[in-house]
mmCIF file with all atom_site columns, C-alpha atoms and ligand atoms in Angstrom:
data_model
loop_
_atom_site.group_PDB
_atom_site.id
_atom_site.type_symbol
_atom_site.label_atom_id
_atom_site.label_alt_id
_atom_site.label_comp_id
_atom_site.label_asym_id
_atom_site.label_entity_id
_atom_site.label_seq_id
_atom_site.pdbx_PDB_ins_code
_atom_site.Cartn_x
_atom_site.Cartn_y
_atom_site.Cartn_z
_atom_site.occupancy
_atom_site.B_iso_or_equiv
_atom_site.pdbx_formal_charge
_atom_site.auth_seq_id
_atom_site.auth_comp_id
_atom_site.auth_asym_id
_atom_site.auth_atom_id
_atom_site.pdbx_PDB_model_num
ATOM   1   C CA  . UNK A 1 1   ? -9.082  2.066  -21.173 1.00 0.00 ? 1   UNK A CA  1
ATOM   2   C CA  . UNK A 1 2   ? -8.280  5.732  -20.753 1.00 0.00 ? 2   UNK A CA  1
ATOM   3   C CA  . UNK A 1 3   ? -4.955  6.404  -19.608 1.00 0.00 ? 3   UNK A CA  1
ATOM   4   C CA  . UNK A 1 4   ? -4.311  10.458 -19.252 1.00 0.00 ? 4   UNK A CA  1
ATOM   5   C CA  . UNK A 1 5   ? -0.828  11.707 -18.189 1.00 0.00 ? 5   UNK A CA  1
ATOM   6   C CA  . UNK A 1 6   ? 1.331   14.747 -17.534 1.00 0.00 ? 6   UNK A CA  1
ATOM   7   C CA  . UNK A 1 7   ? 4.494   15.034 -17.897 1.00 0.00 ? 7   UNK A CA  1
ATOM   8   C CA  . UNK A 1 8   ? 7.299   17.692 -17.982 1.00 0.00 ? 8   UNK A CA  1
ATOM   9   C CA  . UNK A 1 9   ? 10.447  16.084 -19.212 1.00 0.00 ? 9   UNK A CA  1
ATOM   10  C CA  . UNK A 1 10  ? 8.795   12.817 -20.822 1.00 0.00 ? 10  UNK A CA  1
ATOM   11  C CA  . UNK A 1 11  ? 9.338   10.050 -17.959 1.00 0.00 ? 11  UNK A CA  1
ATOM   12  C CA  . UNK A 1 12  ? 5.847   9.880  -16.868 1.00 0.00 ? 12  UNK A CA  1
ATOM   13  C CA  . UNK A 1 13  ? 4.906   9.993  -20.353 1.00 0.00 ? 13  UNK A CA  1
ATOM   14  C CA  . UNK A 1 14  ? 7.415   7.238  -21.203 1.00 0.00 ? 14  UNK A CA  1
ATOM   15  C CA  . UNK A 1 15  ? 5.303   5.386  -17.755 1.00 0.00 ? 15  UNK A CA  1
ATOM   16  C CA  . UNK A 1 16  ? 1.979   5.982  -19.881 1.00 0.00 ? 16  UNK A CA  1
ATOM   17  C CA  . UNK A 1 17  ? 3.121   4.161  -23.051 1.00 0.00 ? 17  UNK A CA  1
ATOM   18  C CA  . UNK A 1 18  ? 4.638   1.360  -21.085 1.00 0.00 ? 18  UNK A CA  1
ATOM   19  C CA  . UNK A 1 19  ? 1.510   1.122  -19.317 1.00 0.00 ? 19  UNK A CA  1
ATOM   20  C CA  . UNK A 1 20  ? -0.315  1.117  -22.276 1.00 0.00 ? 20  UNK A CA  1
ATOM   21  C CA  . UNK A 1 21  ? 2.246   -1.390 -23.950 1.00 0.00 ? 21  UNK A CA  1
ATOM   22  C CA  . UNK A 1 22  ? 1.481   -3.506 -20.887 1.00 0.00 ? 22  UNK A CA  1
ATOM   23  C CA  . UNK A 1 23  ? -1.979  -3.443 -20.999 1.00 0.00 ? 23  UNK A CA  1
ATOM   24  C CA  . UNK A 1 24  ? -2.295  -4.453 -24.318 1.00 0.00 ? 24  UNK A CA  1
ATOM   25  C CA  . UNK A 1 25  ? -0.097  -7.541 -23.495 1.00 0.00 ? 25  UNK A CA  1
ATOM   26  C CA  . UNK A 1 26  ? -2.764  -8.281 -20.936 1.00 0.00 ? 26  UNK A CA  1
ATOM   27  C CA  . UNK A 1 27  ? -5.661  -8.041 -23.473 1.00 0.00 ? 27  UNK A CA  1
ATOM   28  C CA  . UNK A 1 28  ? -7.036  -5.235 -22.968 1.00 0.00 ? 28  UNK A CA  1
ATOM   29  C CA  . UNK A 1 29  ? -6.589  -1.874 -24.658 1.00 0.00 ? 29  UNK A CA  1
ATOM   30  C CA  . UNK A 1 30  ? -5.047  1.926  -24.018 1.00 0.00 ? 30  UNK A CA  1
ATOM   31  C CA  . UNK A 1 31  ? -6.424  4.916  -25.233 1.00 0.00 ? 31  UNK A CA  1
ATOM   32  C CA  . UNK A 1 32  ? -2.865  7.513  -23.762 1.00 0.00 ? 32  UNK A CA  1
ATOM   33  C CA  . UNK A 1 33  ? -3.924  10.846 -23.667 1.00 0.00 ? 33  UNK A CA  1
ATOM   34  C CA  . UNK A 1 34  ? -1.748  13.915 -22.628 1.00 0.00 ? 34  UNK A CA  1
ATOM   35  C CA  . UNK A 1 35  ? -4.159  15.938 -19.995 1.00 0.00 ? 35  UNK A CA  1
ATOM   36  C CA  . UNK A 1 36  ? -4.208  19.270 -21.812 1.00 0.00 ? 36  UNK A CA  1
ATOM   37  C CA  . UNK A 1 37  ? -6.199  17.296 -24.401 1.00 0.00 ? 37  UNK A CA  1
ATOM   38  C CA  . UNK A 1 38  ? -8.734  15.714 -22.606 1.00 0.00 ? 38  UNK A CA  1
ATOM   39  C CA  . UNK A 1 39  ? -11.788 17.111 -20.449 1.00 0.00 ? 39  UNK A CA  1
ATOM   40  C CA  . UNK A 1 40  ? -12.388 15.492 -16.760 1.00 0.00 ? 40  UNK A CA  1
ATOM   41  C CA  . UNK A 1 41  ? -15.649 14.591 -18.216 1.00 0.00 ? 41  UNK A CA  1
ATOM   42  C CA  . UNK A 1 42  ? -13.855 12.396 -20.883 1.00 0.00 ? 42  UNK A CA  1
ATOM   43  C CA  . UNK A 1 43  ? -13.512 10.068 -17.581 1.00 0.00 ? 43  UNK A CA  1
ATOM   44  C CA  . UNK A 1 44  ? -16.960 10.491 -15.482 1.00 0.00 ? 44  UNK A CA  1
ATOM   45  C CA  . UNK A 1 45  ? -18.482 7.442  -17.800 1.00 0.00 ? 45  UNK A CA  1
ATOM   46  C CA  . UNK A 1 46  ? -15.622 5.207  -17.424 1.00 0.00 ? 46  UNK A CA  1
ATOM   47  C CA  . UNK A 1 47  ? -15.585 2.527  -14.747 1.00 0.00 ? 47  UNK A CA  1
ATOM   48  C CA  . UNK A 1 48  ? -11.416 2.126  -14.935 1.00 0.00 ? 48  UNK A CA  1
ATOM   49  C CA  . UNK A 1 49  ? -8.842  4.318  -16.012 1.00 0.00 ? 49  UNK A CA  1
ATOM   50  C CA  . UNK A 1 50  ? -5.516  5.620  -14.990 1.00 0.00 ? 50  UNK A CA  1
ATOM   51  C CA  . UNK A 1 51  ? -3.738  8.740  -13.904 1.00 0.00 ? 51  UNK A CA  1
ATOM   52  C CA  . UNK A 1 52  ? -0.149  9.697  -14.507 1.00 0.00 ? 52  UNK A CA  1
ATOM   53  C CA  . UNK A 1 53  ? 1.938   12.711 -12.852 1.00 0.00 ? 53  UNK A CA  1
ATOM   54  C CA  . UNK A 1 54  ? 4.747   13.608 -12.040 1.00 0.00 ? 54  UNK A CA  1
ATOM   55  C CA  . UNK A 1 55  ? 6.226   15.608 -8.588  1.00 0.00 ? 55  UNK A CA  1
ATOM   56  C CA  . UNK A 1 56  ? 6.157   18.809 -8.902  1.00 0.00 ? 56  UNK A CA  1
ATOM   57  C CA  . UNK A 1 57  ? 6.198   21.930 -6.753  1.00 0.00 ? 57  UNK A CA  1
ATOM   58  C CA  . UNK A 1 58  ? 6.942   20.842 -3.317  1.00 0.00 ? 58  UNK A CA  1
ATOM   59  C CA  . UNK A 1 59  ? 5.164   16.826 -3.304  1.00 0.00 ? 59  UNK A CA  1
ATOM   60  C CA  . UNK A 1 60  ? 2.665   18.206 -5.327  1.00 0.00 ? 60  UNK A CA  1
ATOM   61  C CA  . UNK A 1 61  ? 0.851   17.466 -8.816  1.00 0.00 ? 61  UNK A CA  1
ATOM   62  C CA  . UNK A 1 62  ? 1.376   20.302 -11.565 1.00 0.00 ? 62  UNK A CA  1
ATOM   63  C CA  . UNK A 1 63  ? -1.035  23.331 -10.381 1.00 0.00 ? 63  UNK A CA  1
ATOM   64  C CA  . UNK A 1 64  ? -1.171  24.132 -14.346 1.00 0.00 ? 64  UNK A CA  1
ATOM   65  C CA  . UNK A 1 65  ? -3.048  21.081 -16.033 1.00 0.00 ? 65  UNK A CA  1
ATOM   66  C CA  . UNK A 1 66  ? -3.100  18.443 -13.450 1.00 0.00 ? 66  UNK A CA  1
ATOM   67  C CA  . UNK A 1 67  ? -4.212  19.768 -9.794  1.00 0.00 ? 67  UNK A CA  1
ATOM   68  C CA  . UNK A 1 68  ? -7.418  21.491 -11.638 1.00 0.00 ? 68  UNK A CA  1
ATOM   69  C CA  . UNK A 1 69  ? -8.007  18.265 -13.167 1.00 0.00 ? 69  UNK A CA  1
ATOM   70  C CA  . UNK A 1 70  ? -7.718  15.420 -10.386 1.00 0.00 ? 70  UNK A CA  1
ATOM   71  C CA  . UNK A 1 71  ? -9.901  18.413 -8.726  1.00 0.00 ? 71  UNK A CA  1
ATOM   72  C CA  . UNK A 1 72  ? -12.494 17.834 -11.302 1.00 0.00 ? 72  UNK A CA  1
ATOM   73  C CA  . UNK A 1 73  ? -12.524 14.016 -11.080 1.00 0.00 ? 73  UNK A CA  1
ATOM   74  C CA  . UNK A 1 74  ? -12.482 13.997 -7.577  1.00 0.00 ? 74  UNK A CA  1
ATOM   75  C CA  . UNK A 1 75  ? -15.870 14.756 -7.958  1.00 0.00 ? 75  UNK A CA  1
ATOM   76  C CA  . UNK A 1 76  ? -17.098 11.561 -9.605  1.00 0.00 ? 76  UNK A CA  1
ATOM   77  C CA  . UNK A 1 77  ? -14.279 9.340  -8.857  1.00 0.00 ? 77  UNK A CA  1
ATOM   78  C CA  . UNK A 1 78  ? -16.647 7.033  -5.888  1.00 0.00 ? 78  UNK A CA  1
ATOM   79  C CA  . UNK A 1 79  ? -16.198 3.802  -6.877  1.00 0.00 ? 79  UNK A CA  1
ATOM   80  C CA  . UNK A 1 80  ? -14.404 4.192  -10.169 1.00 0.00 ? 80  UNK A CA  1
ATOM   81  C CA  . UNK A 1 81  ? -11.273 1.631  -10.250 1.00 0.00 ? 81  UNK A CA  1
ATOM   82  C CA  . UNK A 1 82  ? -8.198  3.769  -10.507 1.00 0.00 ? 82  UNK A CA  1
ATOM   83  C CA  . UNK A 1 83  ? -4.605  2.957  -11.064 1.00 0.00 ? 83  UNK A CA  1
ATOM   84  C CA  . UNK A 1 84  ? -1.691  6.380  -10.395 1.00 0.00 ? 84  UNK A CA  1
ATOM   85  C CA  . UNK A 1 85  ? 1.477   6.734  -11.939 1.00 0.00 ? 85  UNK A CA  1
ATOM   86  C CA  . UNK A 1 86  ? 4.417   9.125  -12.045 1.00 0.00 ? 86  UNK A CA  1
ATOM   87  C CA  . UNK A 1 87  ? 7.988   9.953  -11.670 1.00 0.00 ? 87  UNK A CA  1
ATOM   88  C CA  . UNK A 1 88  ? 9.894   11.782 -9.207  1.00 0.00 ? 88  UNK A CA  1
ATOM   89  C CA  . UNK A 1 89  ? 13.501  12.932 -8.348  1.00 0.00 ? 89  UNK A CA  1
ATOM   90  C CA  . UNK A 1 90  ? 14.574  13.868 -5.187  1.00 0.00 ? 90  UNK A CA  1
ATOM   91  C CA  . UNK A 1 91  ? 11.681  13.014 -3.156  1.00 0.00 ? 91  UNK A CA  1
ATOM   92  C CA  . UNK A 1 92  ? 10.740  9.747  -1.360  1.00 0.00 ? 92  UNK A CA  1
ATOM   93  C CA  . UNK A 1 93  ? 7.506   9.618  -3.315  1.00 0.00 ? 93  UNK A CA  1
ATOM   94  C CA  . UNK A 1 94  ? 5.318   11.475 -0.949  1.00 0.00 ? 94  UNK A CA  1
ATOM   95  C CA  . UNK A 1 95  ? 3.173   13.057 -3.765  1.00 0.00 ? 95  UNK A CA  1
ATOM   96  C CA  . UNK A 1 96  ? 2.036   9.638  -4.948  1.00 0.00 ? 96  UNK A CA  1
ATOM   97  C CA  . UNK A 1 97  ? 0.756   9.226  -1.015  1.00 0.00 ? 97  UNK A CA  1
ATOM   98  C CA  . UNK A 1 98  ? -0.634  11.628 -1.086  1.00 0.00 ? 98  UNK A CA  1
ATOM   99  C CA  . UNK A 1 99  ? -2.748  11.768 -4.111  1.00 0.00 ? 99  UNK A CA  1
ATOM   100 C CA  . UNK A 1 100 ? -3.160  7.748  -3.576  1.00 0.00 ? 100 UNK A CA  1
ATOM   101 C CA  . UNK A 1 101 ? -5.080  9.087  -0.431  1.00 0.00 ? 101 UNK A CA  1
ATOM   102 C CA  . UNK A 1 102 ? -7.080  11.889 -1.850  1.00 0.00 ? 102 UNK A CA  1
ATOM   103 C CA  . UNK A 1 103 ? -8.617  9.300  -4.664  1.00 0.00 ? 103 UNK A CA  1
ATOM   104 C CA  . UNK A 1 104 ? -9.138  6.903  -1.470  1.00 0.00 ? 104 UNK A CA  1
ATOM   105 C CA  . UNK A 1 105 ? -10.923 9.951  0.054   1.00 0.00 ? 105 UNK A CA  1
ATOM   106 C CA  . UNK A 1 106 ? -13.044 10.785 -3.198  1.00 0.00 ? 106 UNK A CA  1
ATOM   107 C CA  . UNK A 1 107 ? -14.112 7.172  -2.611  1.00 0.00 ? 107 UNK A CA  1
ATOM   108 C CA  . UNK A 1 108 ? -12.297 5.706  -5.350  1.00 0.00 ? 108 UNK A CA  1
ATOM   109 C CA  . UNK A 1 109 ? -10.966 1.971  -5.629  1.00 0.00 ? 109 UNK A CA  1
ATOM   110 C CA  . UNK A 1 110 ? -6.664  2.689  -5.681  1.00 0.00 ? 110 UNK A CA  1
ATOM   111 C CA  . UNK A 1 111 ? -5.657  -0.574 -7.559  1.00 0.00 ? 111 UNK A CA  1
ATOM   112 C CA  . UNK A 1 112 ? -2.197  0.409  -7.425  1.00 0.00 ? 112 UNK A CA  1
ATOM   113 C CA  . UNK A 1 113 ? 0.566   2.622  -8.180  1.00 0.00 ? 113 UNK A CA  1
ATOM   114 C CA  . UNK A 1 114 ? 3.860   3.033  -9.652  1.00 0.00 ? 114 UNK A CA  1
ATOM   115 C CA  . UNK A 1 115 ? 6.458   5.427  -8.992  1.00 0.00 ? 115 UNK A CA  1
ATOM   116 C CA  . UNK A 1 116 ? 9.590   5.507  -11.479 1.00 0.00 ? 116 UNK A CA  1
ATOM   117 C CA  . UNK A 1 117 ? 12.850  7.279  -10.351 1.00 0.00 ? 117 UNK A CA  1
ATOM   118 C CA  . UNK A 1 118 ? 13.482  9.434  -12.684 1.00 0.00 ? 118 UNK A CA  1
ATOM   119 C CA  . UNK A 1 119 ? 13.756  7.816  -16.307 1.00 0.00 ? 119 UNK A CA  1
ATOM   120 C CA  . UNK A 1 120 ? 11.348  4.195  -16.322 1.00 0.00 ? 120 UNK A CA  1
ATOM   121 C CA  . UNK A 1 121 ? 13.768  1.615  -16.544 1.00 0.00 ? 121 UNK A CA  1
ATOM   122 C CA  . UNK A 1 122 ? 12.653  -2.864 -17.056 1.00 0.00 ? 122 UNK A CA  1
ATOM   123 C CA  . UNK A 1 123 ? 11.872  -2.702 -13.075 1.00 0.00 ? 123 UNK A CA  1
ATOM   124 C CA  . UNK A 1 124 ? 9.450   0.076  -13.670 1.00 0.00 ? 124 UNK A CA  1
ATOM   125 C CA  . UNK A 1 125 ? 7.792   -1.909 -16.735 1.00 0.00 ? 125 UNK A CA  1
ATOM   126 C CA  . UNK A 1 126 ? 7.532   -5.057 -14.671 1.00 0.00 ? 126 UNK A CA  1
ATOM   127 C CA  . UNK A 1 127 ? 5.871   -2.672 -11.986 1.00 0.00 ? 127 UNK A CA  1
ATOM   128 C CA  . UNK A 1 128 ? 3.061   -1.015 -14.690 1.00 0.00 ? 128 UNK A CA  1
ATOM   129 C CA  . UNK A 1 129 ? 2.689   -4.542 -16.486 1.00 0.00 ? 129 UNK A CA  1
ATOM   130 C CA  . UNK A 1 130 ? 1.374   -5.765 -12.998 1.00 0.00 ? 130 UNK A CA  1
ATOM   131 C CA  . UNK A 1 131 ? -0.574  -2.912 -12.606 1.00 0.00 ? 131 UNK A CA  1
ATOM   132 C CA  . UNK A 1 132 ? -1.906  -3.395 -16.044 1.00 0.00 ? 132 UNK A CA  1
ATOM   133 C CA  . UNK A 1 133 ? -3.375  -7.198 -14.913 1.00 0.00 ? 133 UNK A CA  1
ATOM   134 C CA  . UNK A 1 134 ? -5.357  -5.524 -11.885 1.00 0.00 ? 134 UNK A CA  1
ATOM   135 C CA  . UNK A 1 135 ? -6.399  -2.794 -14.615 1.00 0.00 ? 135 UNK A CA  1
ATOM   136 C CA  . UNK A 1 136 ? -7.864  -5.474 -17.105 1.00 0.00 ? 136 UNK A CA  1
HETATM 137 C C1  . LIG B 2 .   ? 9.562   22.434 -10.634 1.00 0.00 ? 1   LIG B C1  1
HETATM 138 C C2  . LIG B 2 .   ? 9.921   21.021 -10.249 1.00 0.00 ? 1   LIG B C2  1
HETATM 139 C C3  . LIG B 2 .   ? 9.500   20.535 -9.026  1.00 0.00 ? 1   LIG B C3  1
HETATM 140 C C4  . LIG B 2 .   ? 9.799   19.226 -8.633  1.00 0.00 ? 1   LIG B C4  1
HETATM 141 N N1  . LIG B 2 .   ? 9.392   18.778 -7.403  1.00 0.00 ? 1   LIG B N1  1
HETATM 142 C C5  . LIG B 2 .   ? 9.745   17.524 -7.022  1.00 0.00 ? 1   LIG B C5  1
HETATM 143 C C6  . LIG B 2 .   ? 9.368   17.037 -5.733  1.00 0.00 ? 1   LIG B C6  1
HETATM 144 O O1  . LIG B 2 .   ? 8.701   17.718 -4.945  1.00 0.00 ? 1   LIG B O1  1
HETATM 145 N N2  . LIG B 2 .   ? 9.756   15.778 -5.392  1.00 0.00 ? 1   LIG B N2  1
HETATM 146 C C7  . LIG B 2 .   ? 10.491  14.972 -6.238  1.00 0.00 ? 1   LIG B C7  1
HETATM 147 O O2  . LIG B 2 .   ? 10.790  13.835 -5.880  1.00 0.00 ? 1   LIG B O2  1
HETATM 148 N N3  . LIG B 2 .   ? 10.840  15.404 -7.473  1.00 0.00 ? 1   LIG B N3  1
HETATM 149 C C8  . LIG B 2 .   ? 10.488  16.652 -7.880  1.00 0.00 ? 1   LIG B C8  1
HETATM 150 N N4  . LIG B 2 .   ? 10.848  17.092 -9.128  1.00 0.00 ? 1   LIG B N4  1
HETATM 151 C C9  . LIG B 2 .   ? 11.552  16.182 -10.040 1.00 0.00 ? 1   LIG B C9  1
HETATM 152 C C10 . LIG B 2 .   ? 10.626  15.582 -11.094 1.00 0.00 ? 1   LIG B C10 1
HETATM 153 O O3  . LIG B 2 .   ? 9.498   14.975 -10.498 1.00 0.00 ? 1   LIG B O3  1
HETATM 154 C C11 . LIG B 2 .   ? 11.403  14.529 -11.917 1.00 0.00 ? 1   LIG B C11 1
HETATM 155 O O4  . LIG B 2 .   ? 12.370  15.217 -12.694 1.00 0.00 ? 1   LIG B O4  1
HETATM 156 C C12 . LIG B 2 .   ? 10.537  13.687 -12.824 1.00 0.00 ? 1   LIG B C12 1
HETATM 157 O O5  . LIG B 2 .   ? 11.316  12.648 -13.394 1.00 0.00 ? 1   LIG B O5  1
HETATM 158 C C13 . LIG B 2 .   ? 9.887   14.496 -13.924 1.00 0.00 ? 1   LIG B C13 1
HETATM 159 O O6  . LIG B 2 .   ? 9.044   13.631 -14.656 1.00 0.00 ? 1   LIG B O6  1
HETATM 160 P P1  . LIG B 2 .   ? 8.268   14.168 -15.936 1.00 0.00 ? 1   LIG B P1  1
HETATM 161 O O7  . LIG B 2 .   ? 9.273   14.299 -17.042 1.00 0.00 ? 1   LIG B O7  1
HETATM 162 O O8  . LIG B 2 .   ? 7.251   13.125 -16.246 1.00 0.00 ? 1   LIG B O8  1
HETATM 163 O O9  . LIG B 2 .   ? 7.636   15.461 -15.554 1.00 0.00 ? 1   LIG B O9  1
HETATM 164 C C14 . LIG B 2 .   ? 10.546  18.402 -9.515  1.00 0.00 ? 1   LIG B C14 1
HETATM 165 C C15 . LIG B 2 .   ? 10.970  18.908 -10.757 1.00 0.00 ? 1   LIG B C15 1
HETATM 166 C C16 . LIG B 2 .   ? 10.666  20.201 -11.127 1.00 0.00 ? 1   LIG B C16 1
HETATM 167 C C17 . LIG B 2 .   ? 11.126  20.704 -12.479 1.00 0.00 ? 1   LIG B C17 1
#
């Protein structure tokens, strides 16, 4: 399963390796790719996959790499099963809303997602290793 993530500082990275971790230990297997090295259309023939960003700008997903590229798979994400994941700081987790709804909107299935304060700690593991079981 694809897994494609960006991250700033490392956290949300540090979410897509636990995630991965977690959905090995659930028998499946993680393919964690940073999004500058991936195309959208790595995605369109995958059924499941997950997303990982962090907040940035003002509740927003990095305008850079990320916002061009949820853009693109926004386009074929209808009915694809899709799990989100990301850190945050200061926030109350209104980007994850809000991209949770805009994946809802492109018609995708949201099977979850996980929001880390700052640094993942064990709670945030136990958190992606559930999301991992409705992943595999
Ligand atoms: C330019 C910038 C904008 C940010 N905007 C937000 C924000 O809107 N809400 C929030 O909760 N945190 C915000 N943060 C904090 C980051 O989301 C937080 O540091 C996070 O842990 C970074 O994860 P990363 O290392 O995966 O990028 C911002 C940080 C930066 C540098």
């Amino acid at each position: 399963m694809k897994v494609v993530y960006w991250s700033s500082t490392g956290n949300t990275e540090r979410m897509a390796e636990m995630l991965a971790e977690e959905i090995k230990n659930a028998g499946g297997s993680a393919e964690v790719s940073e999004v500058s090295t991936v195309s959208p259309t790595d995605l369109e023939g995958e059924t499941v996959f997950a997303l990982g960003a962090s907040a940035m700008g003002d509740e927003e997903l990095d305008e850079g790499e990320m916002e061009p590229f949820v853009e693109e798979v926004e386009k074929f994400a209808a009915g694809k099963k899709v799990a989100l994941f990301g850190s945050y700081d200061w926030g109350d987790g209104e980007w994850m809303r809000k991209w949770e709804e805009r994946m809802k909107e492109a018609g995708a299935e949201v099977v979850g997602t996980v929001i880390a304060n700052n640094e993942p700690g064990d709670d945030d593991q136990a958190n992606l290793a559930e999301l991992a079981k409705k992943l595999v």
